[in-house]
N, CA and C atoms as an extended XYZ file, in Angstrom:
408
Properties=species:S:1:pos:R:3:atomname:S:1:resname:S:1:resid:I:1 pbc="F F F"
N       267.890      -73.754      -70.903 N   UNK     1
C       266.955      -73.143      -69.993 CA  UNK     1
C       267.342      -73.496      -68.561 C   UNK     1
N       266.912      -72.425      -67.591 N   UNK     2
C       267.159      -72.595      -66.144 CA  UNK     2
C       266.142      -72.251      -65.194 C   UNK     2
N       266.076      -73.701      -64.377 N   UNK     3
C       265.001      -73.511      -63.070 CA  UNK     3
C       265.427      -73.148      -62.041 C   UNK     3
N       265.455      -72.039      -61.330 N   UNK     4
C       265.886      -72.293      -59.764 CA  UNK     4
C       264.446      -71.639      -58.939 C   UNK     4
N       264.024      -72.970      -58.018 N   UNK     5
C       262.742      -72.786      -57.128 CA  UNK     5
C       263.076      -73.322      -55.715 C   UNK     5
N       262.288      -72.904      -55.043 N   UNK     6
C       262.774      -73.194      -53.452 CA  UNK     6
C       261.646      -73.190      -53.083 C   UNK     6
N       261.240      -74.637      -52.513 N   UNK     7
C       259.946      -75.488      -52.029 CA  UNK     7
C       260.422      -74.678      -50.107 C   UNK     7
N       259.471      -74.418      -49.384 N   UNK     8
C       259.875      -73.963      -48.212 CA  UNK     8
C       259.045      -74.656      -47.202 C   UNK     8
N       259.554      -76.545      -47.517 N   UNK     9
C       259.339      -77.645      -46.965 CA  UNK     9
C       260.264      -77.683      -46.277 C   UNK     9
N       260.569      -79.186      -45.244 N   UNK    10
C       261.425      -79.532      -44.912 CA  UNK    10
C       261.480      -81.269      -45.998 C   UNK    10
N       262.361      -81.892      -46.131 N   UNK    11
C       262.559      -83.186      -47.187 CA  UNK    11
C       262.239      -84.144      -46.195 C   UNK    11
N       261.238      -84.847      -47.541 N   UNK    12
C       261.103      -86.541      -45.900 CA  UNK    12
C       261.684      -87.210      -47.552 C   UNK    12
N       262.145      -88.581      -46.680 N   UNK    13
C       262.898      -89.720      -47.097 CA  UNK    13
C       262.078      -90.061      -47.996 C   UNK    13
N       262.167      -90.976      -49.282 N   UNK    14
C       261.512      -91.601      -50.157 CA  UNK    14
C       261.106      -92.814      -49.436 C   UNK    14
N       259.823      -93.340      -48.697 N   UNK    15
C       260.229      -94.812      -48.278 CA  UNK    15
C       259.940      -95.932      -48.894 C   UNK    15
N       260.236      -97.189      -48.766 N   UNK    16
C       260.122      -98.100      -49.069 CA  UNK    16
C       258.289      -98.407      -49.218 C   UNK    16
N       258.321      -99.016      -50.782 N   UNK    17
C       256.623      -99.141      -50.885 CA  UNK    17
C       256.142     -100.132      -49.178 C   UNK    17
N       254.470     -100.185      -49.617 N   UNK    18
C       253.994     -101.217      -48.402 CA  UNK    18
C       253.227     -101.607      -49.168 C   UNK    18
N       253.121     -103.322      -48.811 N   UNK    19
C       252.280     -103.952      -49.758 CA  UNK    19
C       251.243     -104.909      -49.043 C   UNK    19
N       250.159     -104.897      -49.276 N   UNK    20
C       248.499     -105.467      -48.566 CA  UNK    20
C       248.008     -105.800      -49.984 C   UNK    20
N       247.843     -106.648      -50.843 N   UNK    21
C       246.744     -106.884      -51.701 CA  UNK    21
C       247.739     -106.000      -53.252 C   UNK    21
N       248.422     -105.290      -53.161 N   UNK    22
C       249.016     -104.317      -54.391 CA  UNK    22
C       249.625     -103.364      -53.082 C   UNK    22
N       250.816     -102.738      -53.813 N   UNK    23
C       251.788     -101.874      -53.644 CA  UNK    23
C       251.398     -100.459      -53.377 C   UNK    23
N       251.551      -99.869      -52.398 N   UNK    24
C       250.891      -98.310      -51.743 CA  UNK    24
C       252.132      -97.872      -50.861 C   UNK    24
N       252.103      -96.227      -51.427 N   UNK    25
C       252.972      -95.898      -50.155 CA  UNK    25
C       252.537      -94.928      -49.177 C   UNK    25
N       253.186      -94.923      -47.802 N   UNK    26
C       252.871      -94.240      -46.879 CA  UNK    26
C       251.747      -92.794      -46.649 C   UNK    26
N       250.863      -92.923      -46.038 N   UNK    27
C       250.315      -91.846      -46.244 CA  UNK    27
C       250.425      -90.030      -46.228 C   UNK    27
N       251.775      -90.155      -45.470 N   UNK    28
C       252.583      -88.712      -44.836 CA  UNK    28
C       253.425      -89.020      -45.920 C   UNK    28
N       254.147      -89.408      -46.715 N   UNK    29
C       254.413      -89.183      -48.167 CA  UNK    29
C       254.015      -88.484      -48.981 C   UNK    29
N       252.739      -89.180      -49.533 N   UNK    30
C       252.192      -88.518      -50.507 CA  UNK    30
C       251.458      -87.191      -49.779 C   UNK    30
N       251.376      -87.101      -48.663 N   UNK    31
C       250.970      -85.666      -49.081 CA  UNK    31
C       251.855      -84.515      -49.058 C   UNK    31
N       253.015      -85.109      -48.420 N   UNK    32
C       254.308      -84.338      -48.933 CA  UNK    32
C       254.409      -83.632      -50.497 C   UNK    32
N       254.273      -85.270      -51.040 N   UNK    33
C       254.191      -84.923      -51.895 CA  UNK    33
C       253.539      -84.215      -52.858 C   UNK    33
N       252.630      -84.251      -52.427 N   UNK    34
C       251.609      -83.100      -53.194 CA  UNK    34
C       251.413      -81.927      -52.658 C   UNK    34
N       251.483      -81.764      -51.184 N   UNK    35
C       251.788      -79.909      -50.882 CA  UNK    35
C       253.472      -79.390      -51.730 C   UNK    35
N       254.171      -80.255      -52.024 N   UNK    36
C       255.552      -79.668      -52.588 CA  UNK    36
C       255.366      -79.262      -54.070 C   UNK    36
N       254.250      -80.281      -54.530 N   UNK    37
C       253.993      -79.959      -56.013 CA  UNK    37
C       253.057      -79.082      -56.463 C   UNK    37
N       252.591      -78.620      -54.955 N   UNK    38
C       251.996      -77.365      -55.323 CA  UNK    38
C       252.344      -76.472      -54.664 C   UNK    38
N       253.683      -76.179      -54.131 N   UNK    39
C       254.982      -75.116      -53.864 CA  UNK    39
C       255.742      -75.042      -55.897 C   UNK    39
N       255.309      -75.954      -56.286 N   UNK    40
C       256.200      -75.746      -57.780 CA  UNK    40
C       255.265      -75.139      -58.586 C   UNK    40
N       254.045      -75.563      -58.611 N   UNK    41
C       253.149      -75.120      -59.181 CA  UNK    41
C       253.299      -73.483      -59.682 C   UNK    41
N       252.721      -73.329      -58.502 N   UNK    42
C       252.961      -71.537      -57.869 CA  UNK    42
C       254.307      -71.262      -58.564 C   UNK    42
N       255.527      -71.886      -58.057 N   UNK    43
C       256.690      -71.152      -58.560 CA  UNK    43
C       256.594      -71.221      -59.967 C   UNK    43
N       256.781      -72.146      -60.639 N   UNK    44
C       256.681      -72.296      -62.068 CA  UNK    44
C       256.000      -72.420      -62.607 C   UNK    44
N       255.767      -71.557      -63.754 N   UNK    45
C       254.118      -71.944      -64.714 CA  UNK    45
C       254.792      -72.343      -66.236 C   UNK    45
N       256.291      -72.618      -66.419 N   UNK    46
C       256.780      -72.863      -67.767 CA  UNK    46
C       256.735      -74.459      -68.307 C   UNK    46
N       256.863      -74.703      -69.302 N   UNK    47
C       256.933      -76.217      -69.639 CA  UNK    47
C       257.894      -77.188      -69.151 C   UNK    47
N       257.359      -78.241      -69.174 N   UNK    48
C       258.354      -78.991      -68.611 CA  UNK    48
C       259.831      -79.248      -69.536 C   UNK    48
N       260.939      -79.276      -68.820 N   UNK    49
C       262.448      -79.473      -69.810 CA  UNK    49
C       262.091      -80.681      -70.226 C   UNK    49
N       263.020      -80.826      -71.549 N   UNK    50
C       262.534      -82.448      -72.171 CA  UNK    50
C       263.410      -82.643      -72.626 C   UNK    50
N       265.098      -81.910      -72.579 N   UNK    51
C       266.386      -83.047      -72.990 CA  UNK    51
C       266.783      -83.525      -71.660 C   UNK    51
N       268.402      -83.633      -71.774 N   UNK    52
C       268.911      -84.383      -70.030 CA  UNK    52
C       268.764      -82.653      -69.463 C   UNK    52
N       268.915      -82.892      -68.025 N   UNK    53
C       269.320      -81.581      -67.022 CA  UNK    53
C       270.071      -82.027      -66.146 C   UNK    53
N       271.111      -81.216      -65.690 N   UNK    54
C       271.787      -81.005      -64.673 CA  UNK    54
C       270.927      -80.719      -63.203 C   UNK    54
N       270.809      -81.408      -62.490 N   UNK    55
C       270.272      -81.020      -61.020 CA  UNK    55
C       271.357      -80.645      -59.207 C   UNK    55
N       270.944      -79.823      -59.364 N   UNK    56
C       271.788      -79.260      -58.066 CA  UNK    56
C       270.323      -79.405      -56.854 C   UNK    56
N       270.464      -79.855      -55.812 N   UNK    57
C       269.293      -79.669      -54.475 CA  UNK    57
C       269.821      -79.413      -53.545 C   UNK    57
N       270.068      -78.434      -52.708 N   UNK    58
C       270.221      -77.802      -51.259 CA  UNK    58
C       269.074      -78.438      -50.161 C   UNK    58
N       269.487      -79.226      -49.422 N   UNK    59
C       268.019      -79.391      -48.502 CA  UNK    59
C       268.418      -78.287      -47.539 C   UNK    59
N       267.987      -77.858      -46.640 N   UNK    60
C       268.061      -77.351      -45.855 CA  UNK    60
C       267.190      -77.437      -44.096 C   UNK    60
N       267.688      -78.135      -43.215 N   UNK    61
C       266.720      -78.454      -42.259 CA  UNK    61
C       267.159      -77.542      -41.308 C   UNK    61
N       266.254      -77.465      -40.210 N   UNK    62
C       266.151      -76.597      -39.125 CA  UNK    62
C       267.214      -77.040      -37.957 C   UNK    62
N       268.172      -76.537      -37.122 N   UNK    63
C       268.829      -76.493      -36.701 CA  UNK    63
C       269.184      -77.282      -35.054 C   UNK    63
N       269.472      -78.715      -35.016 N   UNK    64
C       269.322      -79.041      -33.375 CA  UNK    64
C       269.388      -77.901      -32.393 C   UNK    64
N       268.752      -78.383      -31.110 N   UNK    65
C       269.511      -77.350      -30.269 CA  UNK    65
C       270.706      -77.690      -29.848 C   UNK    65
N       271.036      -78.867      -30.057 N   UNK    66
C       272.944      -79.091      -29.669 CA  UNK    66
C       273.865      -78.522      -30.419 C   UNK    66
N       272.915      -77.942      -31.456 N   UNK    67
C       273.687      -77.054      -32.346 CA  UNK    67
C       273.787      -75.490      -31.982 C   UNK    67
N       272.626      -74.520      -31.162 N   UNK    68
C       272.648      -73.421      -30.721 CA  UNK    68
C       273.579      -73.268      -30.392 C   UNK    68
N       274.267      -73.793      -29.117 N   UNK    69
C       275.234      -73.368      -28.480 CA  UNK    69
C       275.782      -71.752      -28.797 C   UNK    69
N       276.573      -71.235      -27.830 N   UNK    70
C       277.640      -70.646      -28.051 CA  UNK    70
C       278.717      -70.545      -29.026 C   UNK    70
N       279.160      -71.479      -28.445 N   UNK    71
C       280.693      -72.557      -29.152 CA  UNK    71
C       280.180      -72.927      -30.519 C   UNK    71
N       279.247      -73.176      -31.058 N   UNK    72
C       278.488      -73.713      -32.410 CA  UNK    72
C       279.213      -72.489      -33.429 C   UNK    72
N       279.676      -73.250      -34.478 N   UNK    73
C       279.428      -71.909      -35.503 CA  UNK    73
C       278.185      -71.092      -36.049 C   UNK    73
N       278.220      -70.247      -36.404 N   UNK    74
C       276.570      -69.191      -36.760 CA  UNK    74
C       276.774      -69.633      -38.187 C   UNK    74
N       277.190      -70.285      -39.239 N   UNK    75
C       276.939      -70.471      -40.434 CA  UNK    75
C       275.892      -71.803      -40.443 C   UNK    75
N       275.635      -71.871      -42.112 N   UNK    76
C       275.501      -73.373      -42.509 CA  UNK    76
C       276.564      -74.791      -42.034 C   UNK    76
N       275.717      -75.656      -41.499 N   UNK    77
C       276.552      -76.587      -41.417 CA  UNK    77
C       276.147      -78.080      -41.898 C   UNK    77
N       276.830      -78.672      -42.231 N   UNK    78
C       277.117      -79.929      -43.308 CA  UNK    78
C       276.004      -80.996      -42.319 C   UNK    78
N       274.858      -81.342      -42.732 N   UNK    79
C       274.146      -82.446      -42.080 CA  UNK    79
C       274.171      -83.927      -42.396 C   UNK    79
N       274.534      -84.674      -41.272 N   UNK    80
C       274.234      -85.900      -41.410 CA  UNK    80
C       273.491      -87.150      -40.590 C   UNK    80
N       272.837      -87.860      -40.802 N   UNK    81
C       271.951      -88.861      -39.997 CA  UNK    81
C       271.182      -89.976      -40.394 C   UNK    81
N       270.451      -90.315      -39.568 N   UNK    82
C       269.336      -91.173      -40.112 CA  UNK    82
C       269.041      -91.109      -41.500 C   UNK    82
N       268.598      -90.007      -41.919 N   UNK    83
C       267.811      -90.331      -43.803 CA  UNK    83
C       268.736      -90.361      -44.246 C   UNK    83
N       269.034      -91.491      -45.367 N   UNK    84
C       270.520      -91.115      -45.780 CA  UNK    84
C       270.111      -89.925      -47.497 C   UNK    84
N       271.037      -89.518      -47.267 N   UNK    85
C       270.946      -88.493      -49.085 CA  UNK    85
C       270.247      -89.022      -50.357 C   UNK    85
N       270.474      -90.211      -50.256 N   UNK    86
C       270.220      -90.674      -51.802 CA  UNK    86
C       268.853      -90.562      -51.658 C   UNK    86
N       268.026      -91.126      -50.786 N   UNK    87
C       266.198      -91.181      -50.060 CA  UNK    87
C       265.497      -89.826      -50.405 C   UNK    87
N       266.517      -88.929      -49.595 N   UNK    88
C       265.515      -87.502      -49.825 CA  UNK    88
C       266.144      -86.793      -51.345 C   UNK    88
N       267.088      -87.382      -52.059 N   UNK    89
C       267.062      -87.250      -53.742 CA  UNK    89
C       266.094      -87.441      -54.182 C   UNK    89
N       266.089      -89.078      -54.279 N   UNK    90
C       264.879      -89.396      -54.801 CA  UNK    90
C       263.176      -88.855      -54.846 C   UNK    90
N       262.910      -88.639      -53.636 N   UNK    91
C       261.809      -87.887      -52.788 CA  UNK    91
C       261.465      -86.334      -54.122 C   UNK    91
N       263.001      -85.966      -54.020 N   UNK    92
C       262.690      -84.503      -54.221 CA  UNK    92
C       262.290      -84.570      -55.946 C   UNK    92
N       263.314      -85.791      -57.099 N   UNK    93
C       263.215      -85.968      -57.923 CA  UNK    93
C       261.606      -86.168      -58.468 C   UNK    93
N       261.313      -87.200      -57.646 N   UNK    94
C       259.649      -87.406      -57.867 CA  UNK    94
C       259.405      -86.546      -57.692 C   UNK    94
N       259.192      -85.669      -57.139 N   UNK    95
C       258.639      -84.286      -56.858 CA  UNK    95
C       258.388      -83.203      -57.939 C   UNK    95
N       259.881      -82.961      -58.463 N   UNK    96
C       259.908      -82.755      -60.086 CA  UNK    96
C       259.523      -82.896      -60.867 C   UNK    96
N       259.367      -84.142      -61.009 N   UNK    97
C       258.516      -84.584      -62.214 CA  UNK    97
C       257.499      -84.503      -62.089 C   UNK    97
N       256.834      -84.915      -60.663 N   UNK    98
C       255.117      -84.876      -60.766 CA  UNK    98
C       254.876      -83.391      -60.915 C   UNK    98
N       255.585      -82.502      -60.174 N   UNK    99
C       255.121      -81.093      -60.139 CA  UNK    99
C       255.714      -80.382      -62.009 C   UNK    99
N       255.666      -81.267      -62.545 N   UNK   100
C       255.985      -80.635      -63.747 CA  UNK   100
C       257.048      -79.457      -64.371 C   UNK   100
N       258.533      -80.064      -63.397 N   UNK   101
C       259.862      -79.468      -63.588 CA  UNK   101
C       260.084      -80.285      -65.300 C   UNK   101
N       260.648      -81.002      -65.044 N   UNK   102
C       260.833      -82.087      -66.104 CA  UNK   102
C       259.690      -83.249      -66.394 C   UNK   102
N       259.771      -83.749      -67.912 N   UNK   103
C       258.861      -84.985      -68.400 CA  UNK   103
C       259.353      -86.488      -67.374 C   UNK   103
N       259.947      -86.595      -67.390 N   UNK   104
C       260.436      -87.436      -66.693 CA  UNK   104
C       261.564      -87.387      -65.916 C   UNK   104
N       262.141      -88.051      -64.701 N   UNK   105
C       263.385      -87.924      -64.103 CA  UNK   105
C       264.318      -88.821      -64.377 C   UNK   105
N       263.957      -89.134      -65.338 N   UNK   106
C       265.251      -90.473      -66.232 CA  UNK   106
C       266.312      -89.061      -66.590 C   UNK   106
N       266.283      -87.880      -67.057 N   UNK   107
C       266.491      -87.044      -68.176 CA  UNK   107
C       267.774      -86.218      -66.960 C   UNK   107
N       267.694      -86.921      -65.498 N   UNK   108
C       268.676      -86.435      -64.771 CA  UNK   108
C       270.322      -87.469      -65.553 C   UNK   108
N       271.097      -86.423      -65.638 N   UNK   109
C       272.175      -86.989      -66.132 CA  UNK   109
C       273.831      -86.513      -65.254 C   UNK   109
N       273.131      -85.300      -64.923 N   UNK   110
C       273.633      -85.357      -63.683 CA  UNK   110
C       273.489      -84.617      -62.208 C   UNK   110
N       273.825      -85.208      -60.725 N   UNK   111
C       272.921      -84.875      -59.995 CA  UNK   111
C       273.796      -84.347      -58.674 C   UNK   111
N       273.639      -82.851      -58.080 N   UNK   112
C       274.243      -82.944      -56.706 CA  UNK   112
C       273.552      -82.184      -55.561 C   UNK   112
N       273.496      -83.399      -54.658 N   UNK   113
C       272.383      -83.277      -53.792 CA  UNK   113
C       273.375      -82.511      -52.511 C   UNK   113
N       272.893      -81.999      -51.422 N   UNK   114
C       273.719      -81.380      -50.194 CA  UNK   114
C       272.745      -81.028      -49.093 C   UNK   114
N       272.783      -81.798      -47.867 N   UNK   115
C       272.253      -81.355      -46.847 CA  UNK   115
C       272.776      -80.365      -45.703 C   UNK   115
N       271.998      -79.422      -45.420 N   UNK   116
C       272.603      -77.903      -44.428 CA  UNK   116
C       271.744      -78.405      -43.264 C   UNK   116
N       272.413      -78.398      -41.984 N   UNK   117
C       271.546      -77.396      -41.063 CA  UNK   117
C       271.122      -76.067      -40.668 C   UNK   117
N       270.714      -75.386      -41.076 N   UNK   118
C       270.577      -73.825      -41.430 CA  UNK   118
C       271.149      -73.246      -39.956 C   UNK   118
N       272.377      -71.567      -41.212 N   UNK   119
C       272.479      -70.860      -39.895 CA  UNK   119
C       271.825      -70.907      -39.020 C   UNK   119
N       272.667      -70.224      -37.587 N   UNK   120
C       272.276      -69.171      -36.293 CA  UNK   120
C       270.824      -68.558      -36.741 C   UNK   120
N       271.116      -67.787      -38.115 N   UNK   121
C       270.770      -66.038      -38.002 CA  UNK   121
C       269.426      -66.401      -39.195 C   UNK   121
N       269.305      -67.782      -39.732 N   UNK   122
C       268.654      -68.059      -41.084 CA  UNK   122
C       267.000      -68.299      -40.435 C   UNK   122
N       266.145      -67.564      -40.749 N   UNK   123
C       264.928      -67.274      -40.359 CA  UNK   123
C       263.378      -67.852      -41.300 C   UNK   123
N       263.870      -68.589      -42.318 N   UNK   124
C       263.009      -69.316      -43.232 CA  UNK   124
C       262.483      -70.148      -42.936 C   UNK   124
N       263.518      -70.670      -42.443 N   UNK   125
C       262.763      -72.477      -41.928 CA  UNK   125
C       263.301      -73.491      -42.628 C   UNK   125
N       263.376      -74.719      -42.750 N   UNK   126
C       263.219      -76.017      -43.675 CA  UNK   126
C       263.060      -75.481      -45.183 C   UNK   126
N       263.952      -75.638      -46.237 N   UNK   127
C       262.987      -75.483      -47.269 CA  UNK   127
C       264.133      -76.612      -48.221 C   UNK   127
N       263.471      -76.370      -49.449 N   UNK   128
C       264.346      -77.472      -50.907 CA  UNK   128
C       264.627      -76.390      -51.903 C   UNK   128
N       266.069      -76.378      -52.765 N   UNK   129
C       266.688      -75.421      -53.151 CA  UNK   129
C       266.736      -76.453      -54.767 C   UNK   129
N       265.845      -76.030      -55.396 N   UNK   130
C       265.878      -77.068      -56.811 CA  UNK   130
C       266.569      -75.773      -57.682 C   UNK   130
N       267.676      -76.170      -58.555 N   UNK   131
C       268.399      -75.646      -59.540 CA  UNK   131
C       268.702      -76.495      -60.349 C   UNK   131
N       267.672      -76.194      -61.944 N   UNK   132
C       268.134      -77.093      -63.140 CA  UNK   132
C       268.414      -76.532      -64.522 C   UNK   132
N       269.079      -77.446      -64.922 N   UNK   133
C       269.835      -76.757      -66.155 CA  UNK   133
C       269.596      -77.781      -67.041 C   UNK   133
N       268.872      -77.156      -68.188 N   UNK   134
C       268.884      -77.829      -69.683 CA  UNK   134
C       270.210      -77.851      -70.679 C   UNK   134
N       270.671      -79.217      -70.902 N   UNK   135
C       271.628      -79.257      -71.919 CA  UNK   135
C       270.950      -78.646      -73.135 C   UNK   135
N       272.034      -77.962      -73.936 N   UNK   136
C       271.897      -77.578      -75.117 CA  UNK   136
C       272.324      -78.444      -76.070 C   UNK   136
């Protein structure tokens, strides 16, 4: 079986818990997290996969203006910075699972994540490009 859904978020970082009395995380997190899981919702109404899956994620963020330029190329271009990749994996993985892609995200076996700064000409915005594949 095959998922392909596109959350039309932008990805925040997984962060590090915070701890007062027991373990809590950030409050602009979770509600990330839960407006994204109900971008899946909507997209998908099928059961969750329950052998391993293959995961492919496109992030896609909105474009500096040091990037407009002229001189800039008008395509996708390869992003890198502050959040590092593995953070907004994780982020998106939880996401999955809570939004009821897969039973669990142990069942990732294998995973490729890729950050864009979106074309010149790309008019969507920020979004997350989830593509999964059930082993047979």
């Amino acid at each position: 079986m095959r998922i392909d859904v596109t959350i039309p978020m932008a990805c925040v970082p997984h962060p590090r818990p915070r701890f007062g009395g027991r373990a809590w995380m950030p409050r602009k997190y979770m509600k990330w997290k839960e407006d994204c899981c109900m971008y899946l919702e909507l997209a998908y109404d099928g059961a969750p996969l329950l052998g391993q899956v293959e995961v492919e994620i496109d992030l896609v963020f909105t474009r500096p203006v040091r990037l407009l330029k002229m001189s800039s190329p008008s395509c996708r271009l390869p992003k890198t910075g502050r959040a590092d990749l593995d953070n907004m994996l994780k982020s998106v993985l939880d996401v999955c699972q809570d939004g009821g892609l897969v039973k669990n995200d142990n069942q990732v076996w294998c995973l490729t994540g890729r950050q864009w700064h979106q074309s010149k000409d790309e008019e969507d915005g920020p979004q997350i490009r989830i593509r999964m594949k059930e082993l047979e």
